[in-house]
Tab-separated table of C-alpha atoms and ligand atoms in Angstrom:
chain	number	residue	atom	x	y	z
A	10	MET	CA	96.745	158.207	61.603
A	11	LEU	CA	95.465	155.162	63.489
A	12	GLY	CA	91.905	155.373	64.733
A	13	THR	CA	89.182	153.022	65.951
A	14	ILE	CA	85.965	152.168	64.111
A	15	LEU	CA	83.042	150.103	65.373
A	16	ASN	CA	81.315	148.612	62.319
A	17	GLY	CA	78.722	146.501	64.135
A	18	PRO	CA	78.344	144.181	67.107
A	19	ARG	CA	81.757	142.823	68.190
A	20	ASP	CA	83.380	144.226	65.047
A	21	VAL	CA	85.799	146.899	66.234
A	22	ARG	CA	88.931	147.660	64.221
A	23	SER	CA	92.064	149.737	64.257
A	24	VAL	CA	92.117	151.514	60.896
A	25	GLU	CA	93.994	154.255	59.057
A	26	LEU	CA	91.939	157.478	59.132
A	27	PRO	CA	92.530	161.060	57.973
A	28	GLU	CA	93.899	163.319	60.716
A	29	PRO	CA	91.220	165.582	62.217
A	30	THR	CA	91.291	169.266	61.279
A	31	ILE	CA	89.870	172.447	62.814
A	32	ILE	CA	86.213	172.722	61.736
A	33	HIS	CA	84.988	175.517	64.029
A	34	PRO	CA	87.204	178.397	65.230
A	35	THR	CA	86.576	177.225	68.834
A	36	ASP	CA	88.146	173.774	68.168
A	37	ALA	CA	91.540	172.462	69.210
A	38	ILE	CA	93.442	169.426	67.949
A	39	ILE	CA	95.337	167.282	70.443
A	40	ARG	CA	97.827	164.465	70.041
A	41	LEU	CA	96.721	161.792	72.504
A	42	SER	CA	99.247	160.796	75.195
A	43	ALA	CA	97.157	157.703	75.901
A	44	THR	CA	93.546	156.677	75.498
A	45	CYS	CA	91.328	153.897	76.804
A	46	ILE	CA	88.183	151.829	76.496
A	47	CYS	CA	85.129	152.695	78.604
A	48	GLY	CA	82.607	150.295	80.102
A	49	SER	CA	79.975	152.283	78.204
A	50	ASP	CA	81.756	151.440	74.905
A	51	LEU	CA	80.630	147.866	75.556
A	52	TRP	CA	76.934	148.775	75.115
A	53	PRO	CA	77.272	149.392	71.337
A	54	TYR	CA	80.053	146.761	71.090
A	55	ARG	CA	77.656	144.139	72.414
A	56	GLY	CA	74.880	145.400	70.146
A	57	ILE	CA	72.702	146.401	73.132
A	58	ASN	CA	72.809	149.960	71.779
A	59	PRO	CA	72.198	149.450	68.047
A	60	VAL	CA	74.982	150.415	65.632
A	61	THR	CA	73.433	151.537	62.356
A	62	GLU	CA	76.572	152.914	60.732
A	63	PRO	CA	80.342	152.722	61.330
A	64	ARG	CA	81.229	154.847	64.335
A	65	GLN	CA	84.545	156.344	65.467
A	66	MET	CA	85.087	155.278	69.071
A	67	GLY	CA	86.695	156.811	72.137
A	68	HIS	CA	85.719	159.608	74.524
A	69	GLU	CA	88.389	159.545	77.264
A	70	TYR	CA	91.489	161.543	76.477
A	71	CYS	CA	94.501	163.554	77.506
A	72	GLY	CA	97.338	164.846	75.385
A	73	VAL	CA	99.251	167.753	73.929
A	74	VAL	CA	97.589	170.553	71.947
A	75	THR	CA	98.956	170.674	68.377
A	76	GLU	CA	96.649	173.301	66.850
A	77	VAL	CA	93.938	175.736	67.966
A	78	GLY	CA	91.191	177.543	66.061
A	79	SER	CA	91.198	181.335	65.635
A	80	ALA	CA	88.623	181.919	68.417
A	81	VAL	CA	90.424	179.829	71.066
A	82	LYS	CA	91.732	182.214	73.745
A	83	THR	CA	93.050	180.305	76.756
A	84	VAL	CA	94.247	176.961	75.387
A	85	LYS	CA	97.665	177.115	73.705
A	86	THR	CA	99.626	174.885	71.358
A	87	GLY	CA	102.124	172.727	73.269
A	88	GLN	CA	100.071	172.562	76.483
A	89	PHE	CA	99.225	169.241	78.113
A	90	VAL	CA	95.457	169.060	78.566
A	91	VAL	CA	92.720	166.848	79.937
A	92	GLY	CA	89.076	167.270	78.968
A	93	SER	CA	85.751	165.812	79.977
A	94	PHE	CA	83.953	163.227	77.844
A	95	VAL	CA	81.224	165.882	77.581
A	96	ILE	CA	82.082	168.944	75.511
A	97	SER	CA	80.922	172.147	77.225
A	98	ASP	CA	81.341	175.918	76.902
A	99	ASN	CA	81.715	176.339	80.688
A	100	THR	CA	79.891	179.694	80.463
A	101	CYS	CA	76.154	178.945	80.039
A	102	PRO	CA	73.781	178.892	83.076
A	103	HIS	CA	74.019	175.086	83.467
A	104	CYS	CA	77.810	175.142	83.301
A	105	ARG	CA	78.020	177.946	85.845
A	106	TYR	CA	75.697	175.935	88.119
A	107	GLY	CA	78.214	173.071	87.951
A	108	PHE	CA	76.323	170.874	85.512
A	109	GLN	CA	78.579	171.116	82.471
A	110	SER	CA	77.255	167.736	81.339
A	111	SER	CA	73.952	169.510	80.587
A	112	CYS	CA	75.636	172.449	78.817
A	113	GLU	CA	73.426	174.345	76.378
A	114	GLN	CA	76.054	173.510	73.740
A	115	ARG	CA	76.624	169.945	74.956
A	116	GLU	CA	78.244	167.424	72.652
A	117	PHE	CA	79.487	163.962	73.564
A	118	MET	CA	83.117	163.365	72.692
A	119	SER	CA	83.957	160.716	70.112
A	120	GLY	CA	86.960	159.624	68.097
A	121	ALA	CA	89.478	159.647	70.953
A	122	GLN	CA	90.712	156.061	70.480
A	123	ALA	CA	93.113	157.530	67.929
A	124	VAL	CA	96.432	159.315	67.590
A	125	TYR	CA	94.844	162.763	67.117
A	126	ALA	CA	91.439	164.103	68.154
A	127	ARG	CA	89.437	167.262	67.556
A	128	ILE	CA	88.103	168.884	70.742
A	129	PRO	CA	85.193	171.295	70.160
A	130	LEU	CA	84.731	174.283	72.520
A	131	ALA	CA	88.354	173.912	73.582
A	132	ASP	CA	88.415	176.863	76.023
A	133	GLY	CA	85.412	175.535	77.946
A	134	THR	CA	86.236	171.851	77.766
A	135	LEU	CA	89.987	171.526	78.322
A	136	VAL	CA	92.034	172.028	81.478
A	137	ALA	CA	95.789	172.523	81.010
A	138	THR	CA	98.580	171.612	83.422
A	139	GLN	CA	101.287	174.136	84.368
A	140	GLU	CA	104.009	171.948	82.908
A	141	MET	CA	104.426	168.662	81.045
A	142	PRO	CA	103.471	165.920	83.522
A	143	SER	CA	105.732	163.010	84.340
A	144	GLU	CA	105.148	160.004	82.050
A	145	ASP	CA	104.116	157.730	84.937
A	146	LEU	CA	101.182	160.051	85.770
A	147	ILE	CA	99.579	159.726	82.319
A	148	PRO	CA	97.280	156.776	83.225
A	149	SER	CA	95.963	158.625	86.288
A	150	LEU	CA	95.482	161.887	84.368
A	151	LEU	CA	93.654	159.967	81.651
A	152	ALA	CA	91.409	158.457	84.341
A	153	THR	CA	90.228	161.923	85.424
A	154	SER	CA	88.654	162.441	81.970
A	155	ASP	CA	85.764	160.088	82.632
A	156	VAL	CA	86.116	157.047	84.876
A	157	LEU	CA	87.370	158.896	87.965
A	158	GLY	CA	85.250	161.958	87.216
A	159	THR	CA	82.198	159.710	87.043
A	160	GLY	CA	83.009	157.833	90.255
A	161	TRP	CA	83.656	161.198	91.921
A	162	TYR	CA	80.292	162.487	90.760
A	163	ALA	CA	78.600	159.368	92.182
A	164	ALA	CA	80.053	160.207	95.612
A	165	ASP	CA	79.284	163.925	95.226
A	166	ALA	CA	75.710	163.284	94.062
A	167	ALA	CA	75.163	160.759	96.889
A	168	ARG	CA	76.381	163.465	99.317
A	169	VAL	CA	78.974	161.276	101.042
A	170	GLN	CA	79.850	163.004	104.329
A	171	PRO	CA	82.878	162.597	106.620
A	172	GLY	CA	82.286	159.714	109.009
A	173	SER	CA	79.370	158.299	107.047
A	174	THR	CA	78.654	154.829	105.675
A	175	ALA	CA	78.616	154.490	101.884
A	176	VAL	CA	77.582	151.513	99.773
A	177	VAL	CA	79.022	151.156	96.281
A	178	VAL	CA	76.936	148.994	93.952
A	179	GLY	CA	79.167	147.728	91.135
A	180	ASP	CA	82.820	146.693	91.011
A	181	GLY	CA	83.570	147.854	87.477
A	182	ALA	CA	86.098	150.606	86.890
A	183	VAL	CA	83.573	153.329	87.830
A	184	GLY	CA	82.557	151.503	91.008
A	185	LEU	CA	86.212	151.213	92.040
A	186	MET	CA	86.657	154.945	91.397
A	187	GLY	CA	83.517	155.469	93.486
A	188	VAL	CA	85.275	153.716	96.365
A	189	LEU	CA	88.324	155.988	95.966
A	190	SER	CA	86.033	159.037	95.843
A	191	ALA	CA	83.977	158.042	98.903
A	192	LYS	CA	87.252	157.587	100.777
A	193	GLN	CA	88.423	161.063	99.704
A	194	ALA	CA	85.053	162.460	100.857
A	195	GLY	CA	85.795	161.031	104.307
A	196	ALA	CA	83.429	158.069	104.499
A	197	ALA	CA	84.285	155.989	107.572
A	198	ARG	CA	82.801	152.813	106.178
A	199	ILE	CA	82.697	151.850	102.511
A	200	ILE	CA	80.831	148.682	101.618
A	201	VAL	CA	81.412	147.488	98.065
A	202	MET	CA	79.255	144.863	96.379
A	203	SER	CA	81.623	142.660	94.398
A	204	ARG	CA	82.057	139.008	93.511
A	205	HIS	CA	85.408	139.179	91.717
A	206	LYS	CA	88.635	138.625	93.617
A	207	ALA	CA	90.892	141.021	91.661
A	208	ARG	CA	88.273	143.773	91.909
A	209	GLN	CA	87.722	143.142	95.622
A	210	GLU	CA	91.453	143.541	96.216
A	211	LEU	CA	91.639	146.820	94.323
A	212	ALA	CA	88.521	148.045	96.147
A	213	LEU	CA	90.201	147.322	99.502
A	214	GLU	CA	93.307	149.172	98.318
A	215	TYR	CA	91.162	152.177	97.357
A	216	GLY	CA	89.558	152.285	100.808
A	217	ALA	CA	86.700	149.765	100.953
A	218	THR	CA	86.162	148.431	104.482
A	219	ASP	CA	83.648	145.665	103.737
A	220	ILE	CA	82.970	143.420	100.760
A	221	VAL	CA	79.532	141.980	100.069
A	222	ALA	CA	79.697	139.159	97.538
A	223	GLU	CA	75.989	138.275	97.748
A	224	ARG	CA	73.575	139.684	95.183
A	225	GLY	CA	69.876	140.542	95.117
A	226	ASP	CA	67.934	140.094	98.376
A	227	ALA	CA	70.849	138.265	100.017
A	228	GLY	CA	73.139	141.214	99.208
A	229	VAL	CA	70.652	143.710	100.615
A	230	ALA	CA	70.252	141.570	103.777
A	231	LYS	CA	74.022	141.571	104.223
A	232	VAL	CA	74.236	145.373	103.908
A	233	LYS	CA	71.396	145.742	106.416
A	234	GLU	CA	73.243	143.423	108.789
A	235	LEU	CA	76.418	145.529	108.452
A	236	THR	CA	74.509	148.762	109.153
A	237	ASN	CA	72.483	147.660	112.214
A	238	ARG	CA	69.392	147.281	109.951
A	239	ILE	CA	69.461	151.033	109.197
A	240	GLY	CA	70.868	151.070	105.675
A	241	ALA	CA	73.597	153.245	104.194
A	242	ASP	CA	73.915	157.026	104.540
A	243	ALA	CA	74.891	157.275	100.851
A	244	VAL	CA	74.662	154.844	97.933
A	245	LEU	CA	76.708	154.996	94.737
A	246	GLU	CA	74.961	153.110	91.919
A	247	CYS	CA	77.588	152.387	89.272
A	248	VAL	CA	75.972	149.745	87.024
A	249	GLY	CA	72.650	150.836	85.531
A	250	THR	CA	70.625	147.622	85.514
A	251	GLU	CA	67.216	146.957	87.054
A	252	GLU	CA	68.854	144.662	89.618
A	253	SER	CA	71.602	147.116	90.635
A	254	MET	CA	69.124	149.993	90.979
A	255	ALA	CA	66.808	147.814	93.107
A	256	GLN	CA	69.766	146.925	95.313
A	257	ALA	CA	70.734	150.589	95.649
A	258	LEU	CA	67.200	151.598	96.660
A	259	GLN	CA	66.936	148.838	99.244
A	260	CYS	CA	70.367	149.569	100.774
A	261	ALA	CA	69.696	153.304	101.200
A	262	ARG	CA	68.404	154.532	104.559
A	263	PRO	CA	65.420	156.914	104.584
A	264	GLY	CA	66.664	160.450	104.003
A	265	SER	CA	69.749	159.357	102.099
A	266	THR	CA	70.619	159.983	98.469
A	267	ILE	CA	71.580	157.615	95.671
A	268	GLY	CA	74.194	158.924	93.256
A	269	TYR	CA	73.511	156.957	90.073
A	270	VAL	CA	76.003	157.054	87.252
A	271	GLY	CA	75.466	153.723	85.497
A	272	VAL	CA	73.573	154.529	82.291
A	273	PRO	CA	70.166	152.922	82.964
A	274	HIS	CA	69.191	150.070	80.686
A	275	GLY	CA	65.707	148.682	81.372
A	276	VAL	CA	65.351	150.433	84.743
A	277	GLN	CA	61.800	151.310	85.805
A	278	PHE	CA	60.392	152.775	88.999
A	279	ASP	CA	57.159	152.231	90.892
A	280	GLY	CA	56.111	155.750	91.909
A	281	GLN	CA	54.331	154.752	95.096
A	282	LYS	CA	57.162	152.483	96.228
A	283	LEU	CA	59.622	155.322	95.566
A	284	PHE	CA	57.379	157.691	97.556
A	285	PHE	CA	57.469	155.518	100.674
A	286	THR	CA	61.186	154.705	100.354
A	287	GLN	CA	62.010	158.381	101.037
A	288	VAL	CA	65.277	158.333	99.180
A	289	GLY	CA	66.723	161.124	97.019
A	290	MET	CA	68.207	160.444	93.602
A	291	MET	CA	70.769	162.446	91.664
A	292	GLY	CA	72.576	161.090	88.666
A	293	GLY	CA	73.163	161.330	84.961
A	294	PRO	CA	76.279	161.934	82.899
A	295	ALA	CA	78.948	163.253	85.250
A	296	PRO	CA	79.794	166.970	85.073
A	297	VAL	CA	83.469	165.994	85.024
A	298	ARG	CA	84.530	169.506	84.001
A	299	ARG	CA	83.433	170.774	87.450
A	300	PHE	CA	85.803	168.349	89.189
A	301	LEU	CA	88.716	168.290	86.703
A	302	PRO	CA	90.989	170.987	88.202
A	303	HIS	CA	90.738	169.389	91.669
A	304	LEU	CA	91.146	165.816	90.412
A	305	MET	CA	94.146	166.736	88.247
A	306	GLU	CA	95.745	168.438	91.254
A	307	LEU	CA	95.198	165.341	93.415
A	308	VAL	CA	96.912	163.242	90.727
A	309	LEU	CA	99.783	165.682	90.086
A	310	SER	CA	100.524	165.871	93.823
A	311	ARG	CA	100.352	162.035	93.944
A	312	LYS	CA	97.634	161.987	96.597
A	313	ILE	CA	95.557	159.500	94.582
A	314	ASN	CA	96.450	156.826	92.043
A	315	PRO	CA	93.318	156.176	89.939
A	316	GLY	CA	95.509	154.878	87.077
A	317	LYS	CA	95.768	151.536	88.887
A	318	VAL	CA	92.306	150.778	87.551
A	319	PHE	CA	93.937	150.033	84.177
A	320	ASP	CA	94.904	146.383	84.504
A	321	LEU	CA	95.600	145.858	80.796
A	322	GLU	CA	97.798	147.971	78.549
A	323	LEU	CA	97.888	147.459	74.799
A	324	PRO	CA	99.138	149.373	71.784
A	325	LEU	CA	96.359	151.345	70.065
A	326	ALA	CA	96.637	148.966	67.074
A	327	ASP	CA	95.443	146.099	69.316
A	328	VAL	CA	92.229	147.878	70.311
A	329	ALA	CA	90.081	144.875	69.266
A	330	GLU	CA	91.778	142.672	71.870
A	331	GLY	CA	91.200	145.431	74.439
A	332	TYR	CA	87.446	145.336	73.795
A	333	ARG	CA	87.408	141.517	73.884
A	334	ALA	CA	89.255	141.443	77.214
A	335	MET	CA	86.761	143.841	78.805
A	336	ASP	CA	83.761	142.127	77.223
A	337	GLU	CA	84.902	138.788	78.649
A	338	ARG	CA	85.707	140.457	81.989
A	339	ARG	CA	89.359	139.421	81.705
A	340	ALA	CA	90.252	143.101	82.184
A	341	ILE	CA	88.709	145.794	84.374
A	342	LYS	CA	89.785	148.575	82.014
A	343	THR	CA	92.113	148.742	79.025
A	344	LEU	CA	94.621	151.544	78.480
A	345	LEU	CA	95.718	152.052	74.858
A	346	ARG	CA	99.246	153.279	74.241
A	347	VAL	CA	99.446	155.771	71.384
A	348	PRO	CA	102.407	155.276	68.990
B	24	ZN	ZN1	77.520	175.410	79.057
């Protein structure tokens, strides 16, 4: 089958690989309906996260179950399923508390930029649809697996309330999904920090009410101006850099919460400054499994269209061009069609 290997910085290839097989009795094998490239795949691609050995890429997935292990009870062959990028049993204390991304048996998905993938802990991880979804819904269902689930978590963690003002820091795919999620949570005003025209337009379509193109102190000043010098009721931090986190902290009003879902790279905090800022912080890898049934229902009933975030579609064999396009910011997010 075709799969995707990252050999080193900027060296990603579509290669022929053996098909995955059941290793543990709790595994399932799926045939991907479509897969995609994540912003977080760019960290190892750019060599910012070191790559010491060839790595099979891909952690966002949806598809049809082709085989299940002997201990799998609820997932059945032939079902269409979506799973989180974090493998979880959905039964341990952390899972039952809604934090499946900290599951006692947590594993991070890999190898999904391929025709087939092995899904560990299939019963806990996968959510099946009642029937085979319409082909045009596949991009949106795929989006629930990570990018939408993560944007949703940012809004959930930031405690976006109906009628409130939310600021979204970051106009990448997750930031845009954060806008959609804040809108669904009922935010009356959604300010997105973005400098790119195509992303601004999509943000407006997803429910943004204001665009702030300025960065750093000028960006913070603009947000303050838009909020009568108070700051935002909720902030969604969807980048993970020192600068974006500083912006998030300065845009947040006292008593508000920052939902931070950008994986931090080089972010440090001054304890005393944090103390006097009086802002709450909740973040980390999104517990997508908690949100999946609801998000899939919103997609299946066509209430939301997160699949629009894919502005480039390529065959799986052209995965290298997909990475290049995202690296060079020619594409927001690349969907890979599976042959
Ligand atoms: Zn668990």
